[in-house]
Every structure is written in structure tokens, then in C-alpha cells.
Coordinates of C-alpha atoms and ligand atoms in Angstrom, one line a residue:
M1 CA 19.2 -2.5 -9.2
S2 CA 17.9 -5.0 -6.8
A3 CA 15.5 -3.8 -4.2
R4 CA 16.7 -2.0 -1.0
H5 CA 14.7 -4.0 1.8
E6 CA 14.7 -2.6 5.2
V7 CA 13.1 -4.3 8.3
H8 CA 12.0 -2.4 11.0
V9 CA 10.8 -4.7 14.0
L10 CA 8.9 -2.6 16.7
N11 CA 8.3 -3.8 20.3
D12 CA 4.6 -3.0 20.7
I13 CA 1.6 -1.7 18.3
T14 CA 2.1 2.0 20.1
Q15 CA 5.7 1.9 18.7
W16 CA 4.8 0.4 15.3
T17 CA 1.8 2.8 15.0
A18 CA 4.1 5.9 15.8
Q19 CA 6.8 4.6 13.4
A20 CA 4.4 4.1 10.5
A21 CA 3.2 7.5 11.0
A22 CA 6.5 9.2 11.4
L23 CA 8.0 7.2 8.0
T24 CA 5.1 8.5 6.2
R25 CA 5.5 11.9 7.3
D26 CA 9.0 11.8 6.4
L27 CA 8.6 10.5 2.7
Q28 CA 5.6 13.0 2.3
Q29 CA 8.0 16.1 3.4
Q30 CA 10.9 14.5 1.0
A31 CA 8.6 14.1 -1.9
V32 CA 6.8 17.5 -1.3
H33 CA 10.4 19.1 -1.3
E34 CA 11.9 17.2 -4.4
R35 CA 8.8 17.2 -6.4
G36 CA 6.4 19.8 -5.1
R37 CA 3.7 17.0 -4.1
F38 CA 3.1 13.7 -2.6
L39 CA 1.6 10.8 -4.5
F40 CA 0.5 8.4 -1.9
A41 CA -1.1 5.0 -2.4
L42 CA -3.0 3.8 0.6
S43 CA -3.1 0.0 1.5
G44 CA -6.5 -1.9 1.9
G45 CA -7.1 -4.3 4.8
R46 CA -7.8 -3.3 8.3
T47 CA -4.0 -3.5 9.6
P48 CA -3.4 0.3 8.1
E49 CA -6.3 1.7 10.1
Q50 CA -4.6 2.5 13.5
V51 CA -1.8 4.3 11.2
Y52 CA -4.4 6.5 9.5
R53 CA -6.0 7.3 12.7
R54 CA -2.6 8.4 14.1
L55 CA -2.1 10.5 11.3
A56 CA -5.2 12.2 11.6
S57 CA -5.0 12.8 15.4
Q58 CA -1.1 14.0 14.7
F59 CA -2.4 16.5 12.0
S60 CA -5.9 17.7 13.5
D61 CA -4.5 21.0 13.8
A62 CA -2.4 21.3 10.7
P63 CA -4.4 19.6 7.8
Q64 CA -2.9 22.3 5.5
E65 CA 0.1 19.9 5.8
W66 CA -1.6 17.8 3.7
S67 CA -2.5 20.1 1.0
S68 CA 0.1 18.8 -1.7
T69 CA -0.8 15.1 -1.1
H70 CA -2.8 13.0 -3.6
F71 CA -4.3 9.9 -2.3
F72 CA -4.7 7.0 -4.4
F73 CA -5.5 3.0 -3.3
S74 CA -3.6 0.0 -3.9
D75 CA -6.5 -1.9 -4.4
E76 CA -10.5 -1.9 -3.7
R77 CA -13.0 -4.5 -3.0
C78 CA -16.1 -4.2 -5.9
V79 CA -18.5 -2.8 -3.2
P80 CA -19.9 0.6 -2.9
P81 CA -18.1 3.3 -1.1
D82 CA -20.3 3.1 1.7
H83 CA -19.8 -0.6 2.2
P84 CA -18.3 -1.8 5.6
D85 CA -15.7 -3.7 3.3
S86 CA -14.8 -0.6 1.2
N87 CA -11.3 0.3 1.4
Y88 CA -12.2 3.9 0.5
H89 CA -14.7 3.8 3.6
L90 CA -12.2 3.0 6.2
A91 CA -9.8 5.7 4.9
E92 CA -12.6 8.0 4.9
A93 CA -13.8 7.2 8.1
A94 CA -10.1 7.3 9.8
L95 CA -8.1 9.8 7.6
F96 CA -9.9 11.9 4.9
R97 CA -13.0 13.2 6.8
P98 CA -10.7 13.9 10.3
L99 CA -8.3 16.0 8.0
N100 CA -11.2 17.4 5.8
I101 CA -9.0 16.3 2.8
P102 CA -10.8 18.0 -0.4
E103 CA -12.4 15.6 -2.9
D104 CA -10.2 16.6 -5.5
R105 CA -7.5 15.1 -4.2
I106 CA -8.7 11.9 -3.1
H107 CA -8.6 9.3 -6.2
R108 CA -10.8 6.4 -4.9
M109 CA -11.2 3.1 -7.3
R110 CA -15.1 3.0 -8.2
G111 CA -15.5 -0.7 -6.7
E112 CA -19.3 -0.1 -7.2
H113 CA -18.9 0.0 -11.1
P114 CA -21.2 -2.8 -12.7
N115 CA -18.3 -3.7 -15.0
P116 CA -15.0 -4.0 -12.9
D117 CA -12.9 -4.0 -16.0
V118 CA -14.3 -0.6 -17.1
A119 CA -13.5 0.7 -13.5
A120 CA -10.0 -0.4 -13.8
R121 CA -9.6 1.3 -17.1
E122 CA -11.0 4.6 -15.6
Y123 CA -8.7 4.2 -12.7
E124 CA -5.9 4.2 -15.1
D125 CA -7.1 7.3 -16.8
V126 CA -7.2 8.8 -13.3
L127 CA -3.2 7.7 -12.8
R128 CA -2.5 8.8 -16.3
A129 CA -4.1 12.4 -15.6
V130 CA -2.4 13.2 -11.9
T131 CA 0.8 11.4 -12.6
N132 CA 1.4 12.5 -16.1
A133 CA 3.0 9.2 -16.7
D134 CA 3.9 8.3 -20.0
P135 CA 1.2 5.9 -21.3
A136 CA 4.1 3.4 -22.6
G137 CA 5.5 3.6 -19.3
W138 CA 4.2 3.2 -15.4
P139 CA 3.1 5.7 -13.2
Q140 CA 5.7 6.5 -10.3
L141 CA 3.9 7.0 -6.9
D142 CA 6.0 8.3 -4.1
L143 CA 4.8 5.9 -1.7
L144 CA 2.8 2.8 -1.9
M145 CA 1.6 1.2 1.3
L146 CA 0.8 -2.6 1.4
G147 CA -0.5 -5.1 3.7
I148 CA -0.1 -8.9 3.3
G149 CA -2.2 -11.9 3.6
N150 CA -1.6 -15.3 5.1
D151 CA -1.3 -16.7 1.4
G152 CA 1.2 -14.1 0.6
H153 CA -1.3 -12.2 -1.2
T154 CA -0.6 -8.4 -1.5
A155 CA -3.0 -5.8 -2.7
S156 CA -5.5 -8.0 -4.5
L157 CA -2.6 -9.6 -6.3
F158 CA -3.4 -13.3 -5.1
P159 CA -1.4 -16.3 -5.8
G160 CA -2.1 -18.1 -9.4
T161 CA -4.5 -15.4 -10.9
D162 CA -4.4 -13.4 -13.8
A163 CA -3.8 -10.5 -12.3
L164 CA -0.6 -11.5 -10.8
R165 CA 0.4 -12.2 -14.3
E166 CA -0.4 -9.0 -15.8
R167 CA 2.5 -7.2 -17.5
R168 CA 0.8 -4.6 -19.3
R169 CA -2.0 -2.8 -17.6
W170 CA -1.6 -0.4 -14.7
V171 CA -4.9 -1.4 -13.0
T172 CA -6.7 -4.9 -13.3
V173 CA -9.4 -6.9 -12.0
G174 CA -8.3 -9.1 -9.2
D175 CA -10.1 -12.5 -8.0
A176 CA -10.0 -13.1 -4.2
P177 CA -10.6 -16.5 -2.6
S178 CA -12.3 -15.0 0.3
G179 CA -14.1 -11.8 1.4
P180 CA -15.6 -9.8 -1.8
P181 CA -14.5 -12.0 -4.7
K182 CA -13.9 -9.1 -7.2
R183 CA -11.4 -6.5 -6.8
L184 CA -9.6 -3.7 -8.5
T185 CA -5.8 -3.6 -7.7
L186 CA -2.7 -1.8 -8.9
T187 CA -0.4 -4.4 -10.9
L188 CA 3.2 -5.5 -10.2
G189 CA 4.4 -3.1 -12.9
V190 CA 3.0 -0.2 -11.0
I191 CA 3.9 -1.4 -7.3
N192 CA 7.5 -1.9 -8.7
Q193 CA 7.8 1.6 -9.8
A194 CA 7.1 3.1 -6.8
T195 CA 9.7 5.3 -4.9
V196 CA 9.1 3.5 -1.9
V197 CA 6.7 0.5 -0.9
L198 CA 5.9 0.2 2.7
F199 CA 4.7 -3.2 4.0
L200 CA 2.6 -2.8 7.2
A201 CA 2.3 -6.2 9.2
S202 CA 1.2 -6.7 12.6
G203 CA 0.4 -9.6 15.1
D204 CA 1.4 -13.0 15.5
G205 CA -1.2 -14.2 12.9
K206 CA 1.3 -12.6 10.1
A207 CA 4.4 -14.6 11.7
D208 CA 4.4 -17.5 9.3
I209 CA 4.0 -15.4 6.1
V210 CA 6.5 -12.7 7.1
K211 CA 8.9 -15.5 7.5
A212 CA 8.0 -17.2 3.8
I213 CA 8.6 -13.6 2.3
L214 CA 11.8 -12.3 4.2
E215 CA 13.4 -15.5 4.8
P216 CA 12.2 -17.8 1.9
Q217 CA 12.9 -21.5 2.5
Q218 CA 11.7 -22.6 -0.8
D219 CA 11.0 -21.5 -4.4
A220 CA 7.4 -21.6 -3.9
D221 CA 8.1 -18.6 -1.1
R222 CA 10.0 -16.7 -3.9
Q223 CA 7.1 -16.8 -6.0
L224 CA 4.2 -15.6 -3.7
P225 CA 2.7 -12.3 -4.6
A226 CA 4.3 -9.9 -1.7
A227 CA 7.8 -11.6 -2.7
L228 CA 7.6 -10.3 -6.2
V229 CA 7.3 -6.7 -5.0
R230 CA 10.6 -5.3 -5.9
P231 CA 10.7 -1.5 -6.3
D232 CA 13.7 0.6 -5.7
R233 CA 13.2 0.7 -1.6
V234 CA 11.1 -1.7 0.2
I235 CA 10.4 -1.1 4.1
W236 CA 9.1 -3.7 6.0
L237 CA 7.3 -2.4 9.4
L238 CA 6.7 -5.4 11.9
D239 CA 5.7 -5.5 15.3
R240 CA 7.4 -8.0 17.0
P241 CA 4.6 -10.6 17.2
A242 CA 4.8 -10.5 13.3
A243 CA 8.5 -10.7 13.5
A244 CA 8.4 -13.5 15.8
K245 CA 9.7 -16.3 13.2
L246 CA 12.3 -14.4 11.9
T247 CA 15.8 -15.6 12.6
G248 CA 18.4 -13.4 10.5
D249 CA 19.6 -10.5 12.2
H250 CA 16.8 -8.2 11.0
A251 CA 14.8 -10.0 13.7
E252 CA 16.5 -7.6 16.2
G253 CA 15.2 -4.2 15.5
H254 CA 16.3 -2.0 12.8
K255 CA 18.2 -3.7 10.0
R256 CA 19.1 -2.9 6.5
L257 CA 19.1 -5.8 4.3
T258 CA 20.8 -5.3 0.8
Ligands
6PG301 C1 -7.3 -5.9 1.0 C2 -6.1 -5.9 0.7 C3 -5.3 -6.7 1.3 C4 -4.9 -6.8 2.6 C5 -4.5 -8.2 3.4 C6 -4.3 -8.0 4.7 O1 -8.0 -4.7 0.4 O2 -7.9 -6.7 1.4 O3 -5.3 -4.7 0.0 O4 -4.1 -7.2 0.3 O5 -3.9 -5.6 2.8 O6 -5.5 -8.9 2.9 O7 -5.3 -7.7 5.4 P1 -5.6 -7.1 7.0 O8 -4.7 -5.9 7.1 O9 -7.1 -7.0 7.2 O10 -4.7 -8.4 7.7

């Protein structure tokens, strides 16, 4: 079945942040209602920070609302958990600590491990233990948040890398052309098994790559890592500057692309 793409374009960053928090909340309630818990993989990068802070402030009086949620990571930089480049570090400060999320429901990738491949296999064990997925299959996360880089990378799946070509492993080592070179990342197999993938992109710096992914002009665009993300349901949350180069009818507000 082809992926169902939904593109939401919000007027400004305040509306964008509110919509991201509301969507996350709706999907959490749906998962808890249907399956008794919410398996939520956070995105790396800086874009989701304001969404995490919004969720934390929205639920500061009711942190128990997250008692059925298990937090995972889509990727991690191979740095210590207190390093400013650590995706865990950002989520800890913006979301986990403010909501006092218990350790046993935070499943971070051990970016500090001296052997990234061992850390990747460890995280596969964590996914297997928490999701009860069949080792021969793929774990199914309820919501997987992703960002997008200007080269079309997502999670730590960079163009032309082994990590992007990986078809068997659940977690592997990514090679980044900039920033911390070694990464841990979920593979396309896990990403494409998610119930919902939510792409977050804001600001005019993302307009070109958003255009290339949502309105590909050439075959190379269709091979970009973010273009290979095809689970059953994909939601793109854009602010107007990030959507500025879109010409299709999804450029004007909320539109469902089939
Ligand atoms: C990471 C990410 C990466 C990120 C994009 C966008 O750890 O770097 O997972 O895929 O989402 O690079 O990053 P920004 O949100 O900082 O623009």
C-alpha cells in the first residue's frame, strides 16, 4: 500500500509548534486507547526542541499523562549523553526532566560507547525487549519524529552511505559528512514500519529540500533518504517559510496527498 502523505502548512512558528504538540498528543491518546501504550521515537537535531518544550509546559501539571509512553530515539550522535551535540541531552533538558519521566521509560542510544556497532546492537536488544517484535520482522513504533537535513538526510541516514542501504539491521552506524562524524540510527526498515512518521521542518533554510522531497523534479530527488521514508502514514509539518517553494495545492494550508 503506498504511503499516505499529509502536508500541514502553518502560518508561523507558534502555530507550527502548537500543531506539532497537538498532533503528538492525539497520536499518543490513540495509541494508548488502542494498544495500552505509546511507543514514541524522538527526532534528533534542533528543530524539535520547541515542540518538546511545548509538550513539557502543556503537561507540567499532568505529567502522569505520559505514564504509558516509552521514549526512543530515531538517531544519536556518538558523543556522551551530557555533550551539547547529544540528542538525548536536548530531550532530557526540554522534555524528560520537566515532565519527570522515569528512567525506565527513556530508551536512549548509548552514543558514548567506544564501539558504535556494539551500541547499535545493544539498541536492537532494547527495541526487541520493549516492543516484543519478532526478531525476523521489524519493531513497530507508534510515532517516529524526523527532521530533514539540506542534503535530504533524515535520522542519521545520509545520501550514499551504507546506513541508508542497510536492509536487515534495525539499528546501524551512520556516517555524517558534518558535525559528529559517527552516529547511531534506526534503519529504513524500522522507520517504514512505524504507524506514523511526523516530519518536522521549519524556516526558509529548509524550503529547497522540502520542495525536492515533496515535489521531486528529477530521479535523484526520489532517491534522497527522506524520500525513501514510506510508512503507511507520513505527516509533514511545515511553517510557511519551509513551504515557500511548494507549488502544488498542498502549499495552501492543510492538504492530504494520496
Ligand atoms: C540529527 C538528526 C538529523 C536532523 C537534521 C535536521 O541528529 O542531526 O536526526 O537528521 O533531524 O539534520 O537538523 P536540524 O533540525 O537541526 O535542522
